[in-house]
Coordinates of C-alpha atoms in Angstrom, one line a residue:
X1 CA 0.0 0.0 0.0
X2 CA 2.8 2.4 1.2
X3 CA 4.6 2.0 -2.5
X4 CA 1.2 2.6 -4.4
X5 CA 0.8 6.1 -2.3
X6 CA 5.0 6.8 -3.1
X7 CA 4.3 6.0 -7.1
X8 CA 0.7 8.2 -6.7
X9 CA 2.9 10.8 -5.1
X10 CA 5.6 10.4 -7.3
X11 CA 3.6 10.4 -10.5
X12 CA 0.9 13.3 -9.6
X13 CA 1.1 15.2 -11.9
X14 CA 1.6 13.0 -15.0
X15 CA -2.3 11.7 -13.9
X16 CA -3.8 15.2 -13.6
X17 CA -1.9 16.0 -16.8
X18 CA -3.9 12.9 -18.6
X19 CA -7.3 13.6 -16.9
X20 CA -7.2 17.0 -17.9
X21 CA -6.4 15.8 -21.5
X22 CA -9.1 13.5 -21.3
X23 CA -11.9 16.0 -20.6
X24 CA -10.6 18.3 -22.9
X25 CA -11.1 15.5 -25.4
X26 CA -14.3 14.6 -24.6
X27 CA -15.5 18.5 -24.4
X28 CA -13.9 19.0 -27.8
X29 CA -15.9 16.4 -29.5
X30 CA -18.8 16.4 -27.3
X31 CA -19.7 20.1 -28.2
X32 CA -17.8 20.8 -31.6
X33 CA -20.1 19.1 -34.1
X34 CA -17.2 19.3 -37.0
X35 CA -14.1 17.7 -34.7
X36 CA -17.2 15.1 -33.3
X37 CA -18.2 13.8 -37.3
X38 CA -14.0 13.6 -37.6
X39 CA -13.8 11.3 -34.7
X40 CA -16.7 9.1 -35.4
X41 CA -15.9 8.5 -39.4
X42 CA -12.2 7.7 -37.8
X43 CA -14.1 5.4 -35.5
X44 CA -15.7 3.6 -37.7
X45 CA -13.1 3.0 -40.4
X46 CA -10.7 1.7 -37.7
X47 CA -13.6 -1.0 -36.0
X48 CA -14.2 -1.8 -40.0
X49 CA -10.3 -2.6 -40.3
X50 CA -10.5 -4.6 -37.6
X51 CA -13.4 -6.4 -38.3
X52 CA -12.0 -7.5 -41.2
X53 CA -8.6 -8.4 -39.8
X54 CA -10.7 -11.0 -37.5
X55 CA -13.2 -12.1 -40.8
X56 CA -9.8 -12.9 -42.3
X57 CA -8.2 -15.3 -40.0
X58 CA -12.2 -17.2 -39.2
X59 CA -12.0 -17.8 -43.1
X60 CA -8.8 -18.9 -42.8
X61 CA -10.1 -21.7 -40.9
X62 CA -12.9 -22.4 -42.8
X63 CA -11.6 -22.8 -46.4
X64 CA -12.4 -26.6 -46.6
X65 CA -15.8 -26.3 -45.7
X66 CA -16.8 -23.4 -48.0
X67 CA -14.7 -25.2 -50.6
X68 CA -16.9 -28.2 -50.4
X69 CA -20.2 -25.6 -50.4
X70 CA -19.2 -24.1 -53.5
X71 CA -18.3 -26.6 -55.3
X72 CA -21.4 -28.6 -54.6
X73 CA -23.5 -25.2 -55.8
X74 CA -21.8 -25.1 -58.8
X75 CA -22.7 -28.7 -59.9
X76 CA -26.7 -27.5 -58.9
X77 CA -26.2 -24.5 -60.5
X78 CA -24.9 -26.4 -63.7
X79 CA -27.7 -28.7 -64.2
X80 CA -30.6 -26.8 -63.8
X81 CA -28.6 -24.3 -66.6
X82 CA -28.9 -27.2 -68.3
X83 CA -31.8 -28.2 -67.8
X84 CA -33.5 -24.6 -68.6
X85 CA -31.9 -24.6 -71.7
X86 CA -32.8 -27.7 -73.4
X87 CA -36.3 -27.1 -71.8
X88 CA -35.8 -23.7 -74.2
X89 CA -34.8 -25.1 -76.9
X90 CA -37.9 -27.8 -77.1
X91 CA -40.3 -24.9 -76.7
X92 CA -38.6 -22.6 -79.3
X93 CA -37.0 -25.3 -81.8
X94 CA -34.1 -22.8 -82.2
X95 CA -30.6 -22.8 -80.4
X96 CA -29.5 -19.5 -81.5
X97 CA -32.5 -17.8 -80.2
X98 CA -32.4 -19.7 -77.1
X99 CA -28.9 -18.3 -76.8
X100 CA -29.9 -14.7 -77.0
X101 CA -32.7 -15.2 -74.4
X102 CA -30.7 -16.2 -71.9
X103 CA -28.0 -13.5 -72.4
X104 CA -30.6 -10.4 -72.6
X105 CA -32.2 -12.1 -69.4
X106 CA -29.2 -10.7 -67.2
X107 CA -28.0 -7.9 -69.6
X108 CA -28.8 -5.0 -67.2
X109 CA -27.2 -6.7 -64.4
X110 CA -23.9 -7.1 -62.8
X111 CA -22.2 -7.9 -59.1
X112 CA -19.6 -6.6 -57.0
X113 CA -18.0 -8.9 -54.8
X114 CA -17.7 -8.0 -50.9
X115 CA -16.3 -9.7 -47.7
X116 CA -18.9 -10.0 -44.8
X117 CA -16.4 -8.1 -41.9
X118 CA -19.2 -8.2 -39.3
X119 CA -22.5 -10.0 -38.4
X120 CA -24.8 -10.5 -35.5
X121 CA -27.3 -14.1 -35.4
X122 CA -28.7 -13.8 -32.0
X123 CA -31.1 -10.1 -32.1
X124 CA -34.1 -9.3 -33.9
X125 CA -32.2 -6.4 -35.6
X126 CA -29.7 -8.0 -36.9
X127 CA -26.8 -6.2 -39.4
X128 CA -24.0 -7.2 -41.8
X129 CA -21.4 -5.1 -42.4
X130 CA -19.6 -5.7 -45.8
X131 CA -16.3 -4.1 -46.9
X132 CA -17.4 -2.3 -50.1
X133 CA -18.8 1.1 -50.3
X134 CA -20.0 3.9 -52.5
X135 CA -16.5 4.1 -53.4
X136 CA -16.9 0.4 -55.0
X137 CA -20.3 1.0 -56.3
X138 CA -22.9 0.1 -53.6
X139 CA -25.9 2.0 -52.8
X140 CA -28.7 1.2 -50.4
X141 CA -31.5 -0.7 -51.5
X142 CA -29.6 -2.5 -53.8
X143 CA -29.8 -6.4 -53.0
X144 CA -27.3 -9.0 -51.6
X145 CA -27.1 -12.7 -52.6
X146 CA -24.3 -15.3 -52.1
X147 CA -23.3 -18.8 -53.5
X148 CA -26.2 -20.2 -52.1
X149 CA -29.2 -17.8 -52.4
X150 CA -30.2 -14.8 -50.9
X151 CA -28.9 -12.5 -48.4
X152 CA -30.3 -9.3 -47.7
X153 CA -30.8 -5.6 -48.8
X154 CA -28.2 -2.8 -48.5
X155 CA -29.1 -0.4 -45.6
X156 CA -26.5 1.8 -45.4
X157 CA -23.4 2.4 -47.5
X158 CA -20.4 4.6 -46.6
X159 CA -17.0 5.4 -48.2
X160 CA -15.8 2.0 -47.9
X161 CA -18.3 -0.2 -46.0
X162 CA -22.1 -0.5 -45.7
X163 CA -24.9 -2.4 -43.6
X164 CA -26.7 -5.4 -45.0
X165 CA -30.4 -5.3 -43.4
X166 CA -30.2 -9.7 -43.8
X167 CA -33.4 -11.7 -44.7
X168 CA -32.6 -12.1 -40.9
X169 CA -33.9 -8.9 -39.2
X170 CA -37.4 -8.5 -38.3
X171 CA -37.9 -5.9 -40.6
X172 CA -37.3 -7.4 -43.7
X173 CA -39.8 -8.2 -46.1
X174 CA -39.0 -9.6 -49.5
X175 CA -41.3 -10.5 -52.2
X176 CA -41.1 -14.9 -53.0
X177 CA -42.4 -17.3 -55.0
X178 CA -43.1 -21.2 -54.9
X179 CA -40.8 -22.4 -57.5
X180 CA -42.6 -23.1 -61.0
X181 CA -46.0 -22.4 -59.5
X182 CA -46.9 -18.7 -59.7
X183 CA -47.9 -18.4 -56.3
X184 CA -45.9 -16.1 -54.4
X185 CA -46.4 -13.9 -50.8
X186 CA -43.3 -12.4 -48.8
X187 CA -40.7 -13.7 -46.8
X188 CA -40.3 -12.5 -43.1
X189 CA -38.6 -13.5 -39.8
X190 CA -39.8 -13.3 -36.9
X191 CA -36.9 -14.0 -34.5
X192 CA -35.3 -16.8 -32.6
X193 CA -34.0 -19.6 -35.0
X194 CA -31.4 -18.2 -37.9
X195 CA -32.0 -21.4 -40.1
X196 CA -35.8 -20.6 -40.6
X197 CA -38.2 -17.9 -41.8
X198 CA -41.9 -17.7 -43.4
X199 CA -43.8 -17.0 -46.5
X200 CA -46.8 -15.1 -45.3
X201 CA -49.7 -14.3 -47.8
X202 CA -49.7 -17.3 -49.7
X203 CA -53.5 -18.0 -51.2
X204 CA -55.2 -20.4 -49.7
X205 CA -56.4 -22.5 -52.5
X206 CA -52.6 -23.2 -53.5
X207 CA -51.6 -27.0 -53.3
X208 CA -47.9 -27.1 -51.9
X209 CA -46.2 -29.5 -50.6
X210 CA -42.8 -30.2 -48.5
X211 CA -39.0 -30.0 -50.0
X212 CA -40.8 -27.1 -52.6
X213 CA -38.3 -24.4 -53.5
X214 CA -39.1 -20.8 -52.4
X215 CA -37.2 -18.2 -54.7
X216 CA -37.1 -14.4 -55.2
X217 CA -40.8 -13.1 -57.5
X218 CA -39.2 -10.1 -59.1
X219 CA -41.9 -8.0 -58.1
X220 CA -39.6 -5.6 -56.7
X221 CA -36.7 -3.4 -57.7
X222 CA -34.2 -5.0 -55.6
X223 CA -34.2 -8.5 -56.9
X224 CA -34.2 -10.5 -60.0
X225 CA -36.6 -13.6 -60.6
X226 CA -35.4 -16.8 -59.3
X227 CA -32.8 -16.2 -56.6
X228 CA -33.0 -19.2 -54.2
X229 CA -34.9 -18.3 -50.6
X230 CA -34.7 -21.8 -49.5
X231 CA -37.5 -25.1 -49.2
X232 CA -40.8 -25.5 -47.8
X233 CA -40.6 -27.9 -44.4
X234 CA -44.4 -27.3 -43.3
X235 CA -47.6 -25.6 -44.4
X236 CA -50.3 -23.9 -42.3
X237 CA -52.9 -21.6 -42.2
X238 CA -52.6 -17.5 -42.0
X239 CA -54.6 -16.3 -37.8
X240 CA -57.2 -15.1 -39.9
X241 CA -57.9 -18.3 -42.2
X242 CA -57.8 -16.9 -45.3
X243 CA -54.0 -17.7 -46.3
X244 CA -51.3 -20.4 -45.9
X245 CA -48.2 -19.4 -43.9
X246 CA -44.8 -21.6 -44.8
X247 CA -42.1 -22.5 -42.9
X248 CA -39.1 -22.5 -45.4
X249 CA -35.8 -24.2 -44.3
X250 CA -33.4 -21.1 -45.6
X251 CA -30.9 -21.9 -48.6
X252 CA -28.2 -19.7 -47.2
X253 CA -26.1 -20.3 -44.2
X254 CA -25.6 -17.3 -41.9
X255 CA -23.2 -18.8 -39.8
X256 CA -20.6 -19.2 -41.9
X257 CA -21.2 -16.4 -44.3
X258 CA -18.3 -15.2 -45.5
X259 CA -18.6 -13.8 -49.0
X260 CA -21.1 -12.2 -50.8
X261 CA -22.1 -9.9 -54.2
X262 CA -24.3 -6.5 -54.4
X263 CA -26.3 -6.9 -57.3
X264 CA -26.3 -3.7 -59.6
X265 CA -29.2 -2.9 -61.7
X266 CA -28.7 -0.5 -65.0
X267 CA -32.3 0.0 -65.1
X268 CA -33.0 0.5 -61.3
X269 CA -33.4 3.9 -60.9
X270 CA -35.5 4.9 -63.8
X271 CA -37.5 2.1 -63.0
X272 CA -37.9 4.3 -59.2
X273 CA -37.9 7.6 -60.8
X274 CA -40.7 6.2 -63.0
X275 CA -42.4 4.5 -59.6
X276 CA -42.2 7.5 -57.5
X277 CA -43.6 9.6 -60.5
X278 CA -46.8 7.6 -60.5
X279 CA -47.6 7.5 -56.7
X280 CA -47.0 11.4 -57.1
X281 CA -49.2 11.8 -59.8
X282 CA -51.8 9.7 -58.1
X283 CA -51.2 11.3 -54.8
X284 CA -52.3 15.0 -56.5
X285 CA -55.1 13.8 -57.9

C-alpha cells in the first residue's frame, strides 16, 4: 500500500496531466459538431479494419468447408442451366435464339464482390457489415445474394463499408415465390431460429407440398426472378384463415457467411424515378 501512495505521489502530476487531456477531449468532441463527425468517421473506419482483420483469420479456418459448399452449388447451379436450356430449346426449336434469351435475361445486371467483416445471429435487428462502399459502387437498396441464395438488402453504405439489413432482421420483407408455380407472398422473420423464416400471404387455395423451393418473384426493384430463398418444411394456415403461412428451411447459411455480391441494376433507378412519378401523380389527384 505504502509503494502505491509513493508511485501516486511520485507520478501526480503525470495523472492530472492525462485527466485534464481527457476531458478536454471529450469537451472538444462532445460540443464541436465538426471535430465530433471527424472522430466518429475515424471510428468507424478503424472498427471496420479490424473487423475485417478477425473475418480474415475465421476464413482462414474455414476454407475446406466453403470449398466443399461451392463446389457442390456449382454442380446445382450447372444442371438446372442445363436443364432450362434444353427445356428452351424444345419450346422454341431454335438454339440461337435460345442463346440470346438467356443472355438479354441478365444484360442489365452485374455484381460486385464484398467480404462480410461483421454480423450479428442472436437479435431481432440484426446487421451485416460488408467491406465495399460507395467508393466500389454500392448503394442502399440495392440487394445482396451469395453462393447459395439470398442474403439481404443494402441499408447503409459509406466510403468503404455499408450495412446489409439480412433476410434475418425483423424488418425485412422480401417479395417470393413457390418455384414453377406462380404463387408467391413475402418472406419474413420473426426472430429466434437463424436457419428458418416464413412465407406469409400465400393464397389459400394453393396445393404445396414439403421440400418445394421458395425463390425471389421479381416484383420488386431490388431482386431479379429466381434467386434461391430456400425449401418448404411445413404448411399452415394464415390467424385469420384466409391464407397459408410456410415454414421455409433457408438456402443460405448465416453462420458461416463469408462472402457475398451486391447486385447492380442499369435500369433500377428509372424504373424508381418512374415509380415514384406515378404515386405522385396519383397522390395530386
Amino acid at each position: 500500500m505504502q509503494n502505491l501512495i509513493a508511485f501516486l505521489t511520485r507520478k501526480f502530476h503525470w495523472l492530472v496531466f492525462l485527466f485534464l487531456e481527457m476531458v478536454s477531449a471529450v469537451l472538444l468532441l462532445r460540443y464541436n459538431s465538426y471535430q465530433g463527425s471527424i472522430w466518429i468517421s475515424s471510428a468507424n473506419a478503424v472498427s471496420g479494419k479490424v473487423y475485417e482483420w478477425k473475418t480474415s483469420v475465421d476464413q482462414f479456418f474455414s476454407l475446406q468447408k466453403r470449398e466443399q459448399m461451392l463446389t457442390q452449388r456449382n454442380i446445382e447451379l450447372e444442371y438446372q442451366l442445363k436443364r432450362l436450356r434444353r427445356e428452351l430449346i424444345e419450346l422454341k426449336g431454335d438454339t440461337a435464339a435460345v442463346d440470346s434469351i438467356m443472355k438479354s435475361a441478365v444484360s442489365n445486371l452485374s455484381l460486385i464482390p464484398a467480404k462480410v467483416v461483421n454480423y450479428t445471429l442472436n437479435r431481432p435487428d440484426n446487421l451485416i457489415t460488408i467491406d465495399k462502399g460507395t467508393a466500389d459502387g454500392i448503394r442502399p437498396e440495392m440487394g445482396v445474394i451469395c453462393g447459395t441464395g439470398l442474403v439481404g438488402v443494402v441499408y447503409m453504405a459509406g466510403t468503404h463499408y455499408s450495412v446489409v439489413m439480412p433476410v434475418l432482421n425483423t424488418h425485412s420483407r422480401v417479395s417470393c415465390a413457390i418455384r414453377g408455380r406462380g404463387y408467391f407472398g413475402y418472406l419474413l422473420w420473426d426472430g429466434g431460429d437463424p436457419t428458418v423464416a416464413f412465407v406469409e400471404d400465400v393464397p389459400r387455395h394453393a396445393q404445396l407440398g414439403r421440400g418445394e423451393w421458395i425463390e425471389t418473384s421479381g416484383y420488386s426493384d431490388i431482386f431479379p426472378p429466381g434467386i434461391s430463398v430456400g425449401q418448404i418444411e411445413s404448411v399452415f394456415n394464415s390467424p385469420d384463415g384466409l391464407s397459408h403461412r410456410l415454414k421455409v428451411r433457408l438456402s443460405t447459411d448465416f453462420g458461416c457467411l463469408h462472402e457475398v455480391r451486391v447486385i447492380t441494376d442499369d435500369t433500377f433507378h428509372e424504373r424508381r424515378q418512374l415509380l415514384n412519378a406515378a404515386r405522385d401523380s396519383m397522390a395530386v389527384k
